[in-house]
CSV table of C-alpha atoms in Angstrom, one decimal:
chain,number,residue,atom,x,y,z
A,237,ARG,CA,-4.0,-33.4,5.0
A,238,GLY,CA,-2.4,-34.1,8.4
A,239,TYR,CA,-4.4,-31.5,10.3
A,240,THR,CA,-8.0,-30.6,11.4
A,241,LEU,CA,-9.3,-27.1,10.9
A,242,THR,CA,-11.6,-26.0,13.7
A,243,MET,CA,-13.2,-22.6,13.4
A,244,PHE,CA,-14.6,-20.7,16.4
A,245,VAL,CA,-17.4,-18.4,15.4
A,246,ARG,CA,-20.4,-16.7,16.7
A,247,PRO,CA,-23.5,-19.0,16.4
A,248,LYS,CA,-26.7,-17.9,14.8
A,249,GLU,CA,-28.8,-15.7,17.2
A,250,PRO,CA,-32.0,-14.4,15.5
A,251,GLU,CA,-32.7,-11.8,18.2
A,252,LYS,CA,-29.3,-10.2,17.9
A,253,GLU,CA,-29.3,-10.6,14.1
A,254,LEU,CA,-32.5,-8.5,14.0
A,255,TRP,CA,-30.4,-5.5,15.2
A,256,GLU,CA,-26.8,-6.3,14.0
A,257,GLY,CA,-27.4,-8.2,10.7
A,258,PRO,CA,-27.0,-11.8,9.8
A,259,ARG,CA,-24.2,-14.1,11.0
A,260,SER,CA,-22.7,-17.0,9.1
A,261,GLY,CA,-23.0,-19.3,12.1
A,262,LEU,CA,-21.5,-22.7,12.7
A,263,GLU,CA,-23.0,-24.4,9.7
A,264,ALA,CA,-21.6,-21.9,7.2
A,265,ALA,CA,-18.1,-22.2,8.8
A,266,VAL,CA,-18.1,-25.8,7.5
A,267,ALA,CA,-20.2,-25.5,4.3
A,268,GLU,CA,-18.8,-22.1,3.0
A,269,PHE,CA,-15.4,-21.6,4.6
A,270,GLY,CA,-14.1,-25.2,4.5
A,271,ALA,CA,-13.7,-25.9,8.2
A,272,ASP,CA,-13.7,-29.6,9.3
A,273,GLU,CA,-15.6,-28.6,12.4
A,274,ALA,CA,-17.0,-25.4,14.0
A,275,ARG,CA,-17.6,-24.5,17.6
A,276,PRO,CA,-19.1,-21.5,19.4
A,277,VAL,CA,-16.4,-18.9,20.1
A,278,ARG,CA,-17.4,-18.9,23.7
A,279,ASP,CA,-16.0,-22.5,23.9
A,280,PHE,CA,-12.5,-21.4,22.8
A,281,ALA,CA,-10.8,-21.3,26.2
A,282,ARG,CA,-12.1,-24.8,27.2
A,283,PHE,CA,-10.9,-26.2,23.8
A,284,ALA,CA,-7.5,-24.5,24.2
A,285,LYS,CA,-6.9,-26.0,27.6
A,286,LYS,CA,-7.3,-29.5,26.0
A,287,LEU,CA,-5.1,-28.6,23.1
A,288,ILE,CA,-2.3,-27.3,25.2
A,289,HIS,CA,-1.8,-30.8,26.8
A,290,ASN,CA,-0.8,-32.1,23.4
A,291,ASP,CA,2.9,-32.0,22.4
A,292,GLY,CA,4.2,-29.7,19.7
A,293,ALA,CA,4.3,-26.0,19.0
A,294,VAL,CA,1.5,-23.5,19.4
A,295,TYR,CA,1.4,-21.0,16.5
A,296,ALA,CA,-0.2,-17.7,17.6
A,297,ASP,CA,0.2,-14.0,17.7
A,298,LEU,CA,-0.5,-12.8,21.2
A,299,ASP,CA,0.6,-9.2,21.0
A,300,GLY,CA,-0.5,-6.0,19.2
A,301,GLU,CA,2.5,-5.5,17.1
A,302,HIS,CA,2.1,-3.4,13.9
A,303,GLY,CA,-1.1,-2.1,15.2
A,304,LEU,CA,-3.0,-5.3,14.6
A,305,VAL,CA,-6.1,-5.6,16.7
A,306,ARG,CA,-6.1,-8.8,18.7
A,307,SER,CA,-9.4,-10.5,19.7
A,308,ALA,CA,-10.4,-11.3,23.2
A,309,GLN,CA,-9.5,-15.0,22.5
A,310,CYS,CA,-5.8,-14.0,22.2
A,311,GLY,CA,-5.9,-12.9,25.9
A,312,GLU,CA,-7.6,-16.1,26.9
A,313,LEU,CA,-5.0,-18.2,25.0
A,314,ARG,CA,-2.2,-16.3,26.7
A,315,ARG,CA,-3.7,-17.0,30.1
A,316,VAL,CA,-4.1,-20.7,29.3
A,317,LEU,CA,-0.5,-20.9,28.1
A,318,GLU,CA,0.8,-19.2,31.3
A,319,ARG,CA,-1.2,-21.5,33.6
A,320,ALA,CA,0.2,-24.5,31.7
A,321,GLU,CA,3.7,-23.0,31.7
A,322,ALA,CA,3.7,-23.6,27.9
A,323,GLY,CA,4.9,-20.2,26.8
A,324,ALA,CA,8.1,-21.6,25.4
A,325,ARG,CA,6.1,-23.6,22.8
A,326,VAL,CA,4.6,-20.5,21.2
A,327,ARG,CA,5.8,-19.7,17.7
A,328,ARG,CA,4.9,-16.4,16.0
A,329,LEU,CA,2.3,-17.1,13.3
A,330,THR,CA,2.6,-13.7,11.6
A,331,SER,CA,6.1,-14.3,10.2
A,332,LEU,CA,5.0,-17.6,8.6
A,333,VAL,CA,1.9,-16.1,7.1
A,334,GLN,CA,3.8,-13.1,5.7
A,335,ARG,CA,6.4,-15.4,4.1
A,336,ALA,CA,3.5,-17.2,2.4
A,337,ARG,CA,2.0,-13.9,1.3
A,338,LEU,CA,5.2,-12.4,-0.1
A,339,VAL,CA,5.1,-14.0,-3.5
A,340,LYS,CA,1.6,-13.6,-5.1
A,341,SER,CA,-0.3,-16.3,-6.9
A,342,PRO,CA,-1.7,-15.6,-10.4
A,343,ALA,CA,-5.2,-15.2,-8.8
A,344,GLU,CA,-3.8,-12.5,-6.4
A,345,ILE,CA,-2.1,-10.7,-9.2
A,346,ARG,CA,-5.4,-10.6,-11.2
A,347,LEU,CA,-7.0,-8.9,-8.2
A,348,LEU,CA,-4.1,-6.4,-7.8
A,349,ARG,CA,-4.4,-5.7,-11.6
A,350,GLU,CA,-8.0,-4.8,-11.2
A,351,ALA,CA,-7.2,-2.6,-8.2
A,352,GLY,CA,-4.7,-0.8,-10.4
A,353,ARG,CA,-7.2,-0.4,-13.2
A,354,VAL,CA,-9.8,1.1,-10.9
A,355,SER,CA,-7.3,3.4,-9.3
A,356,GLY,CA,-6.1,4.5,-12.7
A,357,ALA,CA,-9.7,5.5,-13.7
A,358,ALA,CA,-10.0,7.4,-10.5
A,359,PHE,CA,-6.7,9.3,-11.1
A,360,VAL,CA,-8.0,10.3,-14.6
A,361,ALA,CA,-11.2,11.7,-13.0
A,362,ALA,CA,-9.3,13.6,-10.3
A,363,MET,CA,-6.9,15.2,-12.9
A,364,ARG,CA,-9.8,16.3,-15.1
A,365,ALA,CA,-11.6,17.8,-12.1
A,366,SER,CA,-8.7,19.9,-11.0
A,367,ARG,CA,-9.0,23.6,-11.2
A,368,PRO,CA,-8.1,26.7,-9.1
A,369,GLY,CA,-10.3,27.2,-6.1
A,370,LEU,CA,-11.4,23.6,-5.9
A,371,SER,CA,-10.7,22.0,-2.5
A,372,GLU,CA,-8.2,19.2,-1.9
A,373,SER,CA,-11.1,17.3,-0.2
A,374,THR,CA,-13.2,17.6,-3.4
A,375,LEU,CA,-10.4,16.0,-5.4
A,376,GLN,CA,-10.3,13.2,-2.8
A,377,SER,CA,-14.0,12.7,-3.0
A,378,THR,CA,-13.8,12.7,-6.8
A,379,PHE,CA,-11.2,10.0,-6.7
A,380,ALA,CA,-13.3,7.8,-4.4
A,381,HIS,CA,-16.5,8.3,-6.4
A,382,ALA,CA,-14.7,7.5,-9.7
A,383,ALA,CA,-13.3,4.3,-8.2
A,384,LYS,CA,-16.8,3.2,-7.4
A,385,LEU,CA,-18.1,4.1,-10.9
A,386,ALA,CA,-15.3,2.2,-12.6
A,387,LEU,CA,-16.9,-1.0,-11.2
A,388,ALA,CA,-20.5,0.0,-11.7
A,389,ASN,CA,-20.4,-0.3,-15.5
A,390,GLY,CA,-21.8,-3.3,-17.3
A,391,ALA,CA,-24.4,-5.8,-16.3
A,392,ALA,CA,-22.9,-6.5,-12.8
A,393,ASP,CA,-22.3,-3.7,-10.4
A,394,ARG,CA,-19.1,-4.7,-8.5
A,395,SER,CA,-18.6,-1.4,-6.7
A,396,ALA,CA,-19.1,-3.0,-3.3
A,397,LEU,CA,-15.8,-4.7,-3.9
A,398,THR,CA,-13.8,-1.5,-3.7
A,399,ARG,CA,-13.0,1.1,-1.0
A,400,PRO,CA,-10.1,3.4,-0.3
A,401,ALA,CA,-7.0,1.3,0.4
A,402,TYR,CA,-5.7,3.9,2.9
A,403,VAL,CA,-6.2,7.5,4.0
A,404,PRO,CA,-5.1,9.3,0.8
A,405,VAL,CA,-2.8,12.3,0.3
A,406,PHE,CA,-4.1,15.2,-1.8
A,407,ALA,CA,-1.5,17.8,-1.2
A,408,ALA,CA,-1.5,21.0,-3.2
A,409,GLY,CA,1.4,23.4,-3.4
A,410,GLU,CA,3.8,23.4,-0.4
A,411,HIS,CA,1.6,20.8,1.4
A,412,ALA,CA,3.4,18.3,-0.8
A,413,LEU,CA,6.5,18.9,1.3
A,414,CYS,CA,4.9,16.9,4.0
A,415,MET,CA,5.3,13.1,3.3
A,416,HIS,CA,1.9,12.0,4.7
A,417,TYR,CA,-0.2,15.2,4.5
A,418,VAL,CA,-3.8,13.9,5.0
A,419,LEU,CA,-5.6,17.1,6.1
A,420,ASN,CA,-6.8,17.5,2.5
A,421,GLN,CA,-8.9,20.6,2.9
A,422,ALA,CA,-7.0,23.6,1.4
A,423,PRO,CA,-8.0,25.2,-1.9
A,424,LEU,CA,-6.0,24.5,-5.1
A,425,ARG,CA,-4.1,27.5,-6.5
A,426,ALA,CA,-3.2,28.3,-10.1
A,427,GLY,CA,0.5,27.6,-10.7
A,428,ASP,CA,0.8,24.9,-8.0
A,429,LEU,CA,1.2,21.1,-8.4
A,430,VAL,CA,-1.0,18.5,-6.7
A,431,LEU,CA,0.6,15.5,-5.2
A,432,ALA,CA,-2.0,12.7,-5.0
A,433,ASP,CA,-1.1,9.5,-3.2
A,434,ALA,CA,-4.2,7.3,-3.3
A,435,GLY,CA,-5.3,3.8,-4.2
A,436,ALA,CA,-8.4,1.7,-4.2
A,437,GLU,CA,-8.8,-1.8,-2.8
A,438,TYR,CA,-10.4,-4.4,-5.0
A,439,ALA,CA,-11.6,-7.6,-3.2
A,440,ALA,CA,-9.3,-6.7,-0.3
A,441,TYR,CA,-6.2,-6.2,-2.4
A,442,ALA,CA,-4.7,-2.7,-2.4
A,443,ALA,CA,-3.3,-0.4,-5.0
A,444,ASP,CA,-0.9,2.3,-3.9
A,445,ILE,CA,-0.2,4.9,-6.6
A,446,THR,CA,1.1,8.5,-6.6
A,447,ARG,CA,0.8,11.0,-9.3
A,448,THR,CA,1.8,14.7,-9.3
A,449,PHE,CA,0.0,17.0,-11.7
A,450,PRO,CA,-0.5,20.8,-12.3
A,451,VAL,CA,-3.6,22.4,-11.0
A,452,THR,CA,-4.3,24.1,-14.3
A,453,GLY,CA,-3.2,21.2,-16.5
A,454,ARG,CA,0.1,22.7,-17.7
A,455,PHE,CA,3.5,22.4,-16.0
A,456,SER,CA,5.7,25.4,-15.7
A,457,GLU,CA,9.2,25.1,-16.9
A,458,PRO,CA,10.8,24.5,-13.4
A,459,GLN,CA,8.0,22.1,-12.6
A,460,ARG,CA,8.5,20.2,-15.9
A,461,ASP,CA,12.3,20.0,-15.3
A,462,LEU,CA,12.0,18.7,-11.8
A,463,TYR,CA,9.2,16.3,-12.6
A,464,SER,CA,11.1,14.9,-15.6
A,465,ALA,CA,14.1,14.3,-13.3
A,466,VAL,CA,12.1,12.3,-10.8
A,467,LEU,CA,10.3,10.4,-13.6
A,468,ALA,CA,13.6,9.4,-15.2
A,469,VAL,CA,14.7,8.0,-11.8
A,470,GLN,CA,11.4,6.2,-11.3
A,471,GLU,CA,11.5,4.5,-14.7
A,472,GLN,CA,15.1,3.4,-14.2
A,473,MET,CA,14.2,1.8,-10.9
A,474,VAL,CA,11.2,0.0,-12.3
A,475,ARG,CA,13.5,-1.6,-14.9
A,476,LEU,CA,15.4,-3.2,-12.0
A,477,CYS,CA,12.4,-5.1,-10.7
A,478,HIS,CA,13.3,-8.5,-12.0
A,479,ALA,CA,14.9,-11.5,-10.3
A,480,SER,CA,17.8,-11.7,-12.8
A,481,SER,CA,18.9,-8.2,-11.7
A,482,GLY,CA,20.0,-9.7,-8.4
A,483,TYR,CA,18.7,-6.5,-6.6
A,484,SER,CA,16.9,-6.2,-3.3
A,485,LEU,CA,14.6,-3.3,-2.5
A,486,ASN,CA,17.3,-1.7,-0.4
A,487,GLU,CA,19.8,-1.9,-3.3
A,488,ILE,CA,17.2,-0.3,-5.6
A,489,HIS,CA,16.8,2.5,-3.0
A,490,ARG,CA,20.5,3.2,-2.9
A,491,SER,CA,20.5,3.2,-6.7
A,492,SER,CA,17.6,5.7,-6.8
A,493,SER,CA,19.5,8.2,-4.5
A,494,SER,CA,22.5,8.1,-6.8
A,495,ALA,CA,20.4,8.4,-9.9
A,496,LEU,CA,18.5,11.3,-8.5
A,497,ALA,CA,21.7,13.2,-7.8
A,498,THR,CA,22.7,12.6,-11.4
A,499,GLU,CA,19.4,13.7,-12.9
A,500,LEU,CA,19.3,16.9,-10.7
A,501,LYS,CA,22.8,17.9,-11.9
A,502,GLN,CA,21.6,17.9,-15.5
A,503,ILE,CA,19.1,20.6,-14.7
A,504,GLY,CA,21.5,22.7,-12.7
A,505,PHE,CA,20.4,21.5,-9.3
A,506,HIS,CA,23.5,20.5,-7.4
A,507,ALA,CA,22.7,18.7,-4.1
A,508,ALA,CA,25.0,16.8,-1.7
A,509,GLY,CA,24.3,13.2,-1.0
A,510,ARG,CA,23.4,14.0,2.6
A,511,ASP,CA,20.9,16.6,1.4
A,512,ILE,CA,19.3,14.1,-0.9
A,513,ASP,CA,19.1,11.3,1.7
A,514,TYR,CA,18.0,13.4,4.7
A,515,GLN,CA,15.9,16.3,3.3
A,516,LEU,CA,15.2,16.2,-0.4
A,517,TYR,CA,14.3,12.5,-0.6
A,518,PRO,CA,14.0,11.2,3.0
A,519,HIS,CA,11.9,8.1,2.4
A,520,HIS,CA,12.5,4.6,1.0
A,521,VAL,CA,11.8,4.0,-2.7
A,522,ALA,CA,9.8,0.8,-2.2
A,523,HIS,CA,7.7,-1.5,-0.1
A,524,TYR,CA,5.9,-4.7,-0.6
A,525,LEU,CA,2.2,-4.6,-1.6
A,526,GLY,CA,-0.8,-6.9,-1.4
A,527,LEU,CA,-3.6,-7.4,1.1
A,528,ASP,CA,-2.1,-4.5,3.0
A,529,VAL,CA,-0.7,-1.3,1.6
A,530,HIS,CA,2.6,-1.9,3.5
A,531,ASP,CA,2.3,-5.6,3.1
A,532,THR,CA,4.4,-8.3,4.9
A,533,VAL,CA,6.1,-5.7,7.1
A,534,ASP,CA,8.3,-8.2,8.9
A,535,MET,CA,9.9,-9.3,5.6
A,536,THR,CA,13.3,-7.7,5.1
A,537,ARG,CA,13.8,-5.4,2.1
A,538,SER,CA,17.4,-6.7,1.9
A,539,GLN,CA,16.3,-10.0,0.3
A,540,ARG,CA,16.7,-10.4,-3.4
A,541,LEU,CA,13.6,-9.9,-5.5
A,542,LYS,CA,11.7,-13.0,-6.6
A,543,PRO,CA,9.2,-13.4,-9.5
A,544,GLY,CA,5.6,-12.8,-8.3
A,545,MET,CA,6.5,-10.3,-5.6
A,546,VAL,CA,4.5,-7.1,-5.9
A,547,VAL,CA,6.3,-3.9,-4.9
A,548,THR,CA,5.9,-0.1,-5.2
A,549,ILE,CA,8.5,2.1,-6.8
A,550,GLU,CA,8.1,5.7,-5.5
A,551,PRO,CA,11.1,8.1,-5.7
A,552,GLY,CA,10.2,11.6,-4.5
A,553,LEU,CA,11.7,15.1,-4.3
A,554,TYR,CA,10.7,17.7,-1.7
A,555,VAL,CA,12.4,21.1,-2.0
A,556,PRO,CA,12.1,23.2,1.1
A,557,TYR,CA,12.3,27.0,1.2
A,558,ASP,CA,16.0,27.0,1.8
A,559,ASP,CA,18.7,29.2,0.3
A,560,ARG,CA,20.9,26.2,-0.4
A,561,PHE,CA,18.6,25.1,-3.2
A,562,PRO,CA,17.6,26.8,-6.5
A,563,LYS,CA,15.0,29.4,-6.0
A,564,ALA,CA,12.9,28.3,-8.9
A,565,PHE,CA,12.4,24.8,-7.4
A,566,ARG,CA,11.6,25.8,-3.8
A,567,GLY,CA,8.3,24.8,-2.4
A,568,ILE,CA,7.8,22.0,-5.0
A,569,GLY,CA,7.0,18.4,-3.9
A,570,ILE,CA,6.9,15.6,-6.4
A,571,ARG,CA,6.4,11.8,-5.9
A,572,ILE,CA,5.7,9.3,-8.6
A,573,GLU,CA,4.7,5.8,-7.6
A,574,ASP,CA,3.7,2.6,-9.5
A,575,ASP,CA,2.8,-0.9,-8.4
A,576,ILE,CA,5.1,-3.4,-10.0
A,577,VAL,CA,4.9,-7.2,-10.4
A,578,VAL,CA,8.5,-8.5,-10.2
A,579,GLY,CA,9.4,-10.6,-13.3
A,580,GLU,CA,12.0,-13.3,-13.8
A,581,SER,CA,13.6,-11.0,-16.5
A,582,LYS,CA,13.2,-7.4,-17.5
A,583,ALA,CA,10.7,-8.5,-20.2
A,584,ASP,CA,8.5,-10.1,-17.6
A,585,ILE,CA,8.0,-7.0,-15.4
A,586,GLU,CA,4.4,-5.9,-15.2
A,587,ASN,CA,3.4,-2.3,-14.2
A,588,LEU,CA,-0.1,-2.4,-12.7
A,589,SER,CA,-0.5,1.4,-12.7
A,590,THR,CA,-0.4,2.2,-16.4
A,591,ASP,CA,-4.0,3.4,-16.5
A,592,ALA,CA,-3.0,6.5,-14.4
A,593,PRO,CA,-1.3,9.0,-16.7
A,594,LYS,CA,2.4,9.5,-15.7
A,595,SER,CA,4.4,11.3,-18.4
A,596,VAL,CA,4.3,15.1,-18.7
A,597,ASP,CA,2.6,14.8,-22.1
A,598,ASP,CA,0.1,12.2,-21.0
A,599,ILE,CA,-0.9,14.2,-17.9
A,600,GLU,CA,-1.3,17.4,-19.9
A,601,ALA,CA,-3.3,15.6,-22.6
A,602,CYS,CA,-5.5,14.0,-20.0
A,603,MET,CA,-6.2,17.3,-18.2
A,604,ASN,CA,-6.9,19.3,-21.4
A,605,CYS,CA,-8.9,16.9,-23.5
């Protein structure tokens, strides 16, 4: 292979395991995790000192960028490098790992597909539970519980493999005008919409789906018109998620802004480009998805799409109480988000979110069955 994998782990300590739970220990690092050798983590600094004297680059992440929690060993390695005046040999590991993670393997896509299925079942449960007077927090709990139940059917209970992929948004009425509203404690009101941005992890891979649905199971005419406009844009952008389109995520975003302006004009909602970009639709249409909800964050959204990338497509529209905008639409927030496997051609695109009802007819049928 050309390299040796040494893992530094906590050794077995029966006295501590009595209180803290079992540890894998050094033996399992080799037998179960494939290491060539294993050493106690307390020996890391001594081992690093010897390693630094070898030629070549040192690949490590020594900072807390992107909110990642660094272990105490990162600080020890930094001090070793400083004493050896070897800082110039350090190369960032994160960028290399993210580049490897950007295009998913078939096995990874299978896990993401299951995360989408579980999340879809949870959205169906949340939609059916919706009613005036119910709390946003109860919808959130319904979603989480249904995700567990979706993996508890059959001979094997796999519910331990799922958990919320992120802090969800369950925003009723005007709360949907806040992009990342996570208070989730207000009562649902008849006549309002609920914007639910939620997803379940499956085996550490995340789903990230958003649906907007009426509290009572029926869209009003203004809600239907506005929702249909956003949905048309969303479906147009999904159809661009293939390598032969030549598009990047940034180019898809620019297309989504233009398409939204066109769709809004058709329902008598005339908005200037600046209003769309800075107030009505102030977020990006897409991000990469995988082990993290916002996966591979160092990878530019200006690169062309490649088969096997997994991305979200999530246009939104948030109409404030402002006299510049049609009165019937004020106070309405809508976002529609799917998880998409990029294909080589349009025929190869896979939508991982199809189990969550999305069309007006499908949402109303789900909520009134």
